[in-house]
Amino acid sequence: MYLTNGIVIGIIYAISALGVTLIVGIMKVVNFAHGELYVFAGYFSYYMSVSLGLSPLVAMPLSVFLVFLIGLLMEKALIRPTYGDDMYSLIVTFILSIVLQNLALLIFGPYPNKPPNLIFGATNLFGLFYYGNQRLLSFFISLAILLFIFYLIKMTWFGKSIRAVSQDREMASRIGIDHYRINMLSFGLGAALAAAAGVILSPIFPVTPSGSAAISLTAFVVVVLGGMGSLKGCLVGGLILGIIENLGAAYISTMYRGIFGFILLILVLVFRPWGLYGQKT
Amino acid sequence: MKSSTIWFSVAGLSVAIILPFFLSQYWLHVMIISLFYVMMASSWNLLAGYTGQVSFAHAAFAGVGAYTSGMLSVFLGVSPWLGILIGIISAALLGLGLGVLCIRMGGIYLSLTTLGFSEIIRIIITNEDNWTRGTMGLQTPGLFVEYSKTGYYFIFLAVAVAIGVVIYKLIHSEWGLTMRAVLNDEIAASASGINTINVRLLAFTFTSAIAGLAGGLYGHYLMLVTPDIPSLGQMFLVLAMAVIGGMGSFAGPIVGSFVLEILSEYIREWGEYHVLIFGLIALAMARFAPEGLMGLWINKRKGHGHTN
Amino acid sequence: MKKFLSLFVFLMVLTIGSSCWAQGTVKIGVVGPRTGPAAATGQAFEEGIALAIDHINAAGGVLGKKLEIVFEDTGGVPEKAAAAFERLATKEKVPVVVGESHSSSALAEIELANRYKLPLIICEAWHDDITAKGYKWVFRAGPANSGVVDFYIAPFVKDMGFKKVAIVRENSDWGAGIAERTEFDLKKMNIPFTTLKIERDSKDFYTELTKLKAEKPDIILAYIYGTGLHFFIAQANEIGLSPRALVLDGAGPPSLWDSFWKNVGKAGDLELFMSSMHEKVHLTNTSRKFWDAYNKKYGKNPTDYKSRSIYNVILIAADAINRAKSTDAEKVVAALEKSNLEVTTGVVKFGLKSGSYEYHQWMPPMLVVQWQDKNQVVVYPKKAATGPLKKAK
C-alpha cells in the first residue's frame, strides 16, 4: 500500500518536475513561478468545467494551452532580458511567483477547488487494498505524458534544436536555429508541463493559491536529486522522493513527511552535488 | 567619506534621535518595524547585491535567532540579551554549515538549497510545538522590565546604525572591492589570486549572523515569536525592499525598507492587495530600473548636471 | 541621505494628520481573519457586523451616538493579530475590541489587551488559556475547548455507545488543546482511543488513513479546521474507513461551507459536526430576529454560525458601554461583569470565579448535527434532537 502510493505519487512528482528541469536544462533559468502556473491551470480547468460546463476532456487541454500562452508571454516580457544574469532571473522569477500567487488569491479566492473527477470509486488492487480510481487514471495519464516528452526531446527536430541551443547557443544560430524562438518555446513547454501536472492532479489534490510554494519546492527537490536538466533523472528522482516520503510517513513520522525530501536534497548536495544523472561540470 | 554624506548622516541621525518625542505610539511602532527591515534588507543586500548570492534563507536565519533566544529565555530563564547573543552565534554557525554545503556549487544551487533550508526551519518550528508552541507562537519576555516603546526604538536605532556603519565600512574597504570583483568577473577574480569561495562563505556567514541578531531583537520586541518570522512571505518583503530601494547600493535597502513599511501602513485598507502591489512594483523595478530608487535618484541628479 | 530627511518630515506631517478622528460616533474594534486560509470567517464576521450595526443604531446607538466598527485583519496569524490589536489600541483608540476566531491569534491579543488595559471580548477562539490566564480585561462569550468536550463531545461518544475512538488533530493550538481534553475525558470514561497528529496544510491523508484503518475505530473525532477536513472525509471514504467509522467535525463551520459537498461528494453523508445554530432550533427571540434580518438582507439562510457569534459580542459590548455610561475601560469591565443580556444563543452571564477557564467566560449551548441525505438533523443533546443518529449498515 505505502509503496504503491509512493510510486503513484512519485510519477506525479516527476511530471511536475519535468517542466522545471526542461527550463533549467535549456535556459539555465530556475522558474520559481512553476507552482503558480500549476495552480492557475488547476483553476482554469475547474472554472471551464464547472462554470462554463465544458467537458473535463476539453477543459483540461484548453487550460494547458492557456498556460502555455502565459508561459510564452512571461518569457518574452520578463525572462528574456535577464539572460546571462543568473542572479536577476532568480530574483525576477521569485517576485513573479509571489505576484502570481497573490493574483490567484484575488481572482480565485482562498478556497481550494477541484475540477470534477473523470472517474469515481476505488479498485481493489492485488486483492490487498482499495485505491482511488481517479488516482490510478492520473498515474496512467502522467506516464503517457512522460513518454511523449521523452520522445519529443530525443527523437524530433524540435528536440534536436533544443539540445543544440542548450549546448552551444552560437553554434546553433550559425546552423540556422533561432535561439530566441527555441527559448521561448521551451519556456512555454515548461509552463505547459506545469499546467499538465496541475490539471491532472487537481481532481485529487484540490488547488489553492497558497499551495503553490510546496509544489515548486517538491519539483526543485526532484530536479536537484535527478540532476539539473536530466529527463531520466527527473523520473528516477520523482520516484525516489515519492517512495521515501510515503515510507517515511508510514514508519517514521507523518508530521515530517515534507522534510524527508529536503534531507535528501542536502545529502545529495554533500555527496553528489550534480545529482544522479546530471553532468559533472 | 564625502562631506555631504557626513552632513546627511548627522542630520538624519539627529532627526532620528528627536523623533520619538514627536511621534505617537503607533508611528513609533511603525518606525521600530522599519528599523528591523533596515537590518534585514541591508544585510541581504550585502550578500546578494555585492557577492551575487541570492539567498532565500535570510528570513529563516532571523527565525533561528528569534527562536533560539526566545526558547532560551522561556525555558531556561536566560536573559534576553545573552539569548540574542547565542541566537547570533547559532545563526552564524548554521549559515557557515549551509554555506559550506552549497556555495561551491554556485548560484542556482545556492538559491534552491537556501529555499529548502528555509522550508525545513519552518516545518520543524511548526511541528515541534512542545518547544516552539507551533503556529500559536512563543510568548517571550521583553528586553526591559517596564515596557517602553521609546526604549525599544533607541535600541533598534543603535543596532541598525551600528550594522549600517559596519556594512558601509565593509563595502568601502579592500574586502568590499574584492567582493565586487567576485561579482563582476569571477574568472578575473580567481586569476588575481582571490579565493572566491572563501570570500562568499565569509559574507554568507556574516550576513546570517546579522539576520539572527535582527530576528532576536524583533522577537523580544513583539514578545511573540511565530513561524511567520522565518516565512517566505517575510523573505519576499526583505527582497522587495532591497530591489525597490536599489540592490548593490548602500542606501538602497535602507530607503526601500522605510518606503515599503510606511507605504504598507497607507495601503492597509486594501488588505490582500498590498503584497500584490509590492510585487508588481518590485517586478517593474527589477525589469526597468534594476538599480532601484537610488539608481533613479542618482541618474536624475546626473541628468540635471549636478555632481557632488 | 536627503531622502531620509524628507521622509521624516513627511512622516511628522502624517502623524499630526492622523491624530484627529471623526466626531459623533463610538467605535468598537473587531479582530478577525479577512485574508489567509480562514478568510471565510472574515466574510461571516462582516455579515454579522452589518446586522449588529443596523440593530444597535436603530435602537438608539451607543451613548446616544452612532456605532462605528473598525475591522482589522489578522490574517489568522498571531503576529499580524498582535499588530492589528496594537493598531486598534494606539491608532484607532477604540474603547473595546471584540471578535477573533483563532486561538493562536487570541492568545497573542490577550497579552496586548492586558498591556494596554483595553477590554477584549472573544467570540470564537476556543483555547482554555484565553480565559484561564485570568486577565481582568479579557472576556469570552463563546465555546471553550474544555466546555465543548466535557459537555458535548465526550457525553455524545458515551451516550451513543461508541466503542473505539480515533482522534485526528491538526498541528495547531486549537487541535492540541481540544485533543488533550478529549483524551483526558475518554480516559476517565474508559473508552479506548488512538490519537493521530496531522499537518494542517496536508492534502494527501492516504498514509495516515491506512494506519487508522488498522485500529478499526467506530468514530473519528476530526479536529481539523478548513478544507483539509473535506479531503480527509473524501479520502477516508475512498479507502473504505468511513462511513463504517463516523466522522465528527469538532469545529463545525467547514462542514457548512459551500465547497463542502463539492469536495467530499457522497462521502459527506452521515458526517457529524458541532454547531451552535440550526434552522429549526431557536433558543431566544433574538435568534429569530437575527435569522429573519439575515434572510432579508442577504436573501439566504446563514450557514457559518460565526456571523451570529460576532453579532452577539458586538451586542454585548454596546450594552456594556451603555450601562457603564462611559467608554472608560475600568467601568466597561465592571459593566461587562454584570452583563445579563439576551443574545441569539441565550442569556449572557460571565463567570466571575477566577482560577479556571470559566473566569469571564460564558458558554453558549451547542448541538451535534448530522448530515442525512443533505439535511441537517440535530442528533445530540437528546432534548434538542430533531431525529435519531444514523450509523452505516
PDB file of N, CA, C and O in Angstrom, chain C residues 304-338:
ATOM      1  N   ASP C 304     -22.589  29.825   8.041  1.00  0.00           N
ATOM      2  CA  ASP C 304     -21.485  29.872   9.002  1.00  0.00           C
ATOM      3  C   ASP C 304     -21.983  30.556  10.278  1.00  0.00           C
ATOM      4  O   ASP C 304     -22.337  31.732  10.260  1.00  0.00           O
ATOM      5  N   TYR C 305     -22.013  29.800  11.388  1.00  0.00           N
ATOM      6  CA  TYR C 305     -22.591  30.388  12.599  1.00  0.00           C
ATOM      7  C   TYR C 305     -21.748  31.521  13.165  1.00  0.00           C
ATOM      8  O   TYR C 305     -22.140  32.200  14.096  1.00  0.00           O
ATOM      9  N   LYS C 306     -20.572  31.739  12.578  1.00  0.00           N
ATOM     10  CA  LYS C 306     -19.722  32.805  13.111  1.00  0.00           C
ATOM     11  C   LYS C 306     -20.280  34.196  12.828  1.00  0.00           C
ATOM     12  O   LYS C 306     -19.902  35.160  13.477  1.00  0.00           O
ATOM     13  N   SER C 307     -21.194  34.317  11.859  1.00  0.00           N
ATOM     14  CA  SER C 307     -21.825  35.621  11.648  1.00  0.00           C
ATOM     15  C   SER C 307     -22.666  35.962  12.881  1.00  0.00           C
ATOM     16  O   SER C 307     -22.785  37.119  13.269  1.00  0.00           O
ATOM     17  N   ARG C 308     -23.216  34.922  13.500  1.00  0.00           N
ATOM     18  CA  ARG C 308     -24.040  35.148  14.681  1.00  0.00           C
ATOM     19  C   ARG C 308     -23.182  35.406  15.917  1.00  0.00           C
ATOM     20  O   ARG C 308     -23.538  36.202  16.774  1.00  0.00           O
ATOM     21  N   SER C 309     -22.035  34.725  15.980  1.00  0.00           N
ATOM     22  CA  SER C 309     -21.170  34.901  17.152  1.00  0.00           C
ATOM     23  C   SER C 309     -20.673  36.336  17.241  1.00  0.00           C
ATOM     24  O   SER C 309     -20.645  36.925  18.318  1.00  0.00           O
ATOM     25  N   ILE C 310     -20.290  36.912  16.102  1.00  0.00           N
ATOM     26  CA  ILE C 310     -19.752  38.271  16.137  1.00  0.00           C
ATOM     27  C   ILE C 310     -20.878  39.252  16.445  1.00  0.00           C
ATOM     28  O   ILE C 310     -20.697  40.224  17.174  1.00  0.00           O
ATOM     29  N   TYR C 311     -22.057  38.966  15.916  1.00  0.00           N
ATOM     30  CA  TYR C 311     -23.246  39.778  16.203  1.00  0.00           C
ATOM     31  C   TYR C 311     -23.472  39.813  17.718  1.00  0.00           C
ATOM     32  O   TYR C 311     -23.657  40.877  18.307  1.00  0.00           O
ATOM     33  N   ASN C 312     -23.387  38.650  18.337  1.00  0.00           N
ATOM     34  CA  ASN C 312     -23.578  38.566  19.782  1.00  0.00           C
ATOM     35  C   ASN C 312     -22.600  39.436  20.552  1.00  0.00           C
ATOM     36  O   ASN C 312     -23.001  40.208  21.419  1.00  0.00           O
ATOM     37  N   VAL C 313     -21.312  39.317  20.236  1.00  0.00           N
ATOM     38  CA  VAL C 313     -20.329  40.040  21.065  1.00  0.00           C
ATOM     39  C   VAL C 313     -20.419  41.546  20.849  1.00  0.00           C
ATOM     40  O   VAL C 313     -20.139  42.316  21.770  1.00  0.00           O
ATOM     41  N   ILE C 314     -20.826  41.979  19.651  1.00  0.00           N
ATOM     42  CA  ILE C 314     -20.991  43.424  19.457  1.00  0.00           C
ATOM     43  C   ILE C 314     -22.161  43.917  20.312  1.00  0.00           C
ATOM     44  O   ILE C 314     -22.092  44.956  20.966  1.00  0.00           O
ATOM     45  N   LEU C 315     -23.231  43.128  20.342  1.00  0.00           N
ATOM     46  CA  LEU C 315     -24.365  43.461  21.216  1.00  0.00           C
ATOM     47  C   LEU C 315     -23.918  43.568  22.677  1.00  0.00           C
ATOM     48  O   LEU C 315     -24.283  44.510  23.385  1.00  0.00           O
ATOM     49  N   ILE C 316     -23.110  42.591  23.088  1.00  0.00           N
ATOM     50  CA  ILE C 316     -22.651  42.577  24.480  1.00  0.00           C
ATOM     51  C   ILE C 316     -21.820  43.818  24.777  1.00  0.00           C
ATOM     52  O   ILE C 316     -21.995  44.481  25.809  1.00  0.00           O
ATOM     53  N   ALA C 317     -20.907  44.166  23.857  1.00  0.00           N
ATOM     54  CA  ALA C 317     -20.024  45.313  24.074  1.00  0.00           C
ATOM     55  C   ALA C 317     -20.831  46.610  24.127  1.00  0.00           C
ATOM     56  O   ALA C 317     -20.632  47.445  25.032  1.00  0.00           O
ATOM     57  N   ALA C 318     -21.760  46.776  23.179  1.00  0.00           N
ATOM     58  CA  ALA C 318     -22.550  48.009  23.146  1.00  0.00           C
ATOM     59  C   ALA C 318     -23.380  48.136  24.408  1.00  0.00           C
ATOM     60  O   ALA C 318     -23.476  49.211  25.003  1.00  0.00           O
ATOM     61  N   ASP C 319     -23.949  47.016  24.838  1.00  0.00           N
ATOM     62  CA  ASP C 319     -24.762  47.005  26.055  1.00  0.00           C
ATOM     63  C   ASP C 319     -23.936  47.416  27.275  1.00  0.00           C
ATOM     64  O   ASP C 319     -24.364  48.225  28.099  1.00  0.00           O
ATOM     65  N   ALA C 320     -22.695  46.902  27.344  1.00  0.00           N
ATOM     66  CA  ALA C 320     -21.849  47.220  28.500  1.00  0.00           C
ATOM     67  C   ALA C 320     -21.479  48.703  28.507  1.00  0.00           C
ATOM     68  O   ALA C 320     -21.507  49.352  29.556  1.00  0.00           O
ATOM     69  N   ILE C 321     -21.148  49.249  27.332  1.00  0.00           N
ATOM     70  CA  ILE C 321     -20.781  50.678  27.279  1.00  0.00           C
ATOM     71  C   ILE C 321     -21.983  51.535  27.680  1.00  0.00           C
ATOM     72  O   ILE C 321     -21.862  52.487  28.457  1.00  0.00           O
ATOM     73  N   ASN C 322     -23.153  51.154  27.196  1.00  0.00           N
ATOM     74  CA  ASN C 322     -24.353  51.908  27.547  1.00  0.00           C
ATOM     75  C   ASN C 322     -24.630  51.874  29.049  1.00  0.00           C
ATOM     76  O   ASN C 322     -24.976  52.889  29.640  1.00  0.00           O
ATOM     77  N   ARG C 323     -24.442  50.703  29.646  1.00  0.00           N
ATOM     78  CA  ARG C 323     -24.702  50.610  31.085  1.00  0.00           C
ATOM     79  C   ARG C 323     -23.619  51.311  31.884  1.00  0.00           C
ATOM     80  O   ARG C 323     -23.888  51.890  32.924  1.00  0.00           O
ATOM     81  N   ALA C 324     -22.385  51.286  31.366  1.00  0.00           N
ATOM     82  CA  ALA C 324     -21.294  51.961  32.078  1.00  0.00           C
ATOM     83  C   ALA C 324     -21.423  53.476  31.917  1.00  0.00           C
ATOM     84  O   ALA C 324     -20.795  54.233  32.653  1.00  0.00           O
ATOM     85  N   LYS C 325     -22.213  53.909  30.957  1.00  0.00           N
ATOM     86  CA  LYS C 325     -22.389  55.324  30.615  1.00  0.00           C
ATOM     87  C   LYS C 325     -21.051  56.000  30.325  1.00  0.00           C
ATOM     88  O   LYS C 325     -20.866  57.188  30.547  1.00  0.00           O
ATOM     89  N   SER C 326     -20.108  55.224  29.852  1.00  0.00           N
ATOM     90  CA  SER C 326     -18.767  55.757  29.610  1.00  0.00           C
ATOM     91  C   SER C 326     -17.983  54.767  28.767  1.00  0.00           C
ATOM     92  O   SER C 326     -18.345  53.586  28.689  1.00  0.00           O
ATOM     93  N   THR C 327     -16.914  55.239  28.146  1.00  0.00           N
ATOM     94  CA  THR C 327     -16.048  54.311  27.433  1.00  0.00           C
ATOM     95  C   THR C 327     -14.798  54.020  28.255  1.00  0.00           C
ATOM     96  O   THR C 327     -13.847  53.419  27.754  1.00  0.00           O
ATOM     97  N   ASP C 328     -14.795  54.437  29.505  1.00  0.00           N
ATOM     98  CA  ASP C 328     -13.659  54.188  30.382  1.00  0.00           C
ATOM     99  C   ASP C 328     -13.481  52.681  30.610  1.00  0.00           C
ATOM    100  O   ASP C 328     -14.439  51.968  30.932  1.00  0.00           O
ATOM    101  N   ALA C 329     -12.260  52.199  30.424  1.00  0.00           N
ATOM    102  CA  ALA C 329     -12.006  50.763  30.445  1.00  0.00           C
ATOM    103  C   ALA C 329     -12.466  50.092  31.744  1.00  0.00           C
ATOM    104  O   ALA C 329     -13.128  49.060  31.719  1.00  0.00           O
ATOM    105  N   GLU C 330     -12.101  50.687  32.888  1.00  0.00           N
ATOM    106  CA  GLU C 330     -12.469  50.097  34.175  1.00  0.00           C
ATOM    107  C   GLU C 330     -13.983  49.943  34.286  1.00  0.00           C
ATOM    108  O   GLU C 330     -14.499  48.920  34.716  1.00  0.00           O
ATOM    109  N   LYS C 331     -14.679  51.022  33.902  1.00  0.00           N
ATOM    110  CA  LYS C 331     -16.136  50.997  34.034  1.00  0.00           C
ATOM    111  C   LYS C 331     -16.761  49.995  33.068  1.00  0.00           C
ATOM    112  O   LYS C 331     -17.744  49.341  33.404  1.00  0.00           O
ATOM    113  N   VAL C 332     -16.189  49.886  31.867  1.00  0.00           N
ATOM    114  CA  VAL C 332     -16.731  48.928  30.900  1.00  0.00           C
ATOM    115  C   VAL C 332     -16.562  47.500  31.428  1.00  0.00           C
ATOM    116  O   VAL C 332     -17.473  46.676  31.346  1.00  0.00           O
ATOM    117  N   VAL C 333     -15.382  47.220  32.018  1.00  0.00           N
ATOM    118  CA  VAL C 333     -15.160  45.888  32.575  1.00  0.00           C
ATOM    119  C   VAL C 333     -16.152  45.605  33.695  1.00  0.00           C
ATOM    120  O   VAL C 333     -16.767  44.526  33.751  1.00  0.00           O
ATOM    121  N   ALA C 334     -16.358  46.604  34.558  1.00  0.00           N
ATOM    122  CA  ALA C 334     -17.313  46.427  35.658  1.00  0.00           C
ATOM    123  C   ALA C 334     -18.702  46.137  35.098  1.00  0.00           C
ATOM    124  O   ALA C 334     -19.428  45.270  35.615  1.00  0.00           O
ATOM    125  N   ALA C 335     -19.087  46.850  34.038  1.00  0.00           N
ATOM    126  CA  ALA C 335     -20.398  46.631  33.436  1.00  0.00           C
ATOM    127  C   ALA C 335     -20.482  45.246  32.794  1.00  0.00           C
ATOM    128  O   ALA C 335     -21.497  44.553  32.910  1.00  0.00           O
ATOM    129  N   LEU C 336     -19.397  44.832  32.132  1.00  0.00           N
ATOM    130  CA  LEU C 336     -19.391  43.513  31.490  1.00  0.00           C
ATOM    131  C   LEU C 336     -19.600  42.411  32.531  1.00  0.00           C
ATOM    132  O   LEU C 336     -20.310  41.437  32.290  1.00  0.00           O
ATOM    133  N   GLU C 337     -18.961  42.596  33.699  1.00  0.00           N
ATOM    134  CA  GLU C 337     -19.073  41.565  34.732  1.00  0.00           C
ATOM    135  C   GLU C 337     -20.510  41.437  35.217  1.00  0.00           C
ATOM    136  O   GLU C 337     -20.896  40.411  35.767  1.00  0.00           O
ATOM    137  N   LYS C 338     -21.307  42.514  35.025  1.00  0.00           N
ATOM    138  CA  LYS C 338     -22.708  42.444  35.446  1.00  0.00           C
ATOM    139  C   LYS C 338     -23.635  42.174  34.263  1.00  0.00           C
ATOM    140  O   LYS C 338     -24.854  42.322  34.393  1.00  0.00           O
TER     141      LYS C 338
END
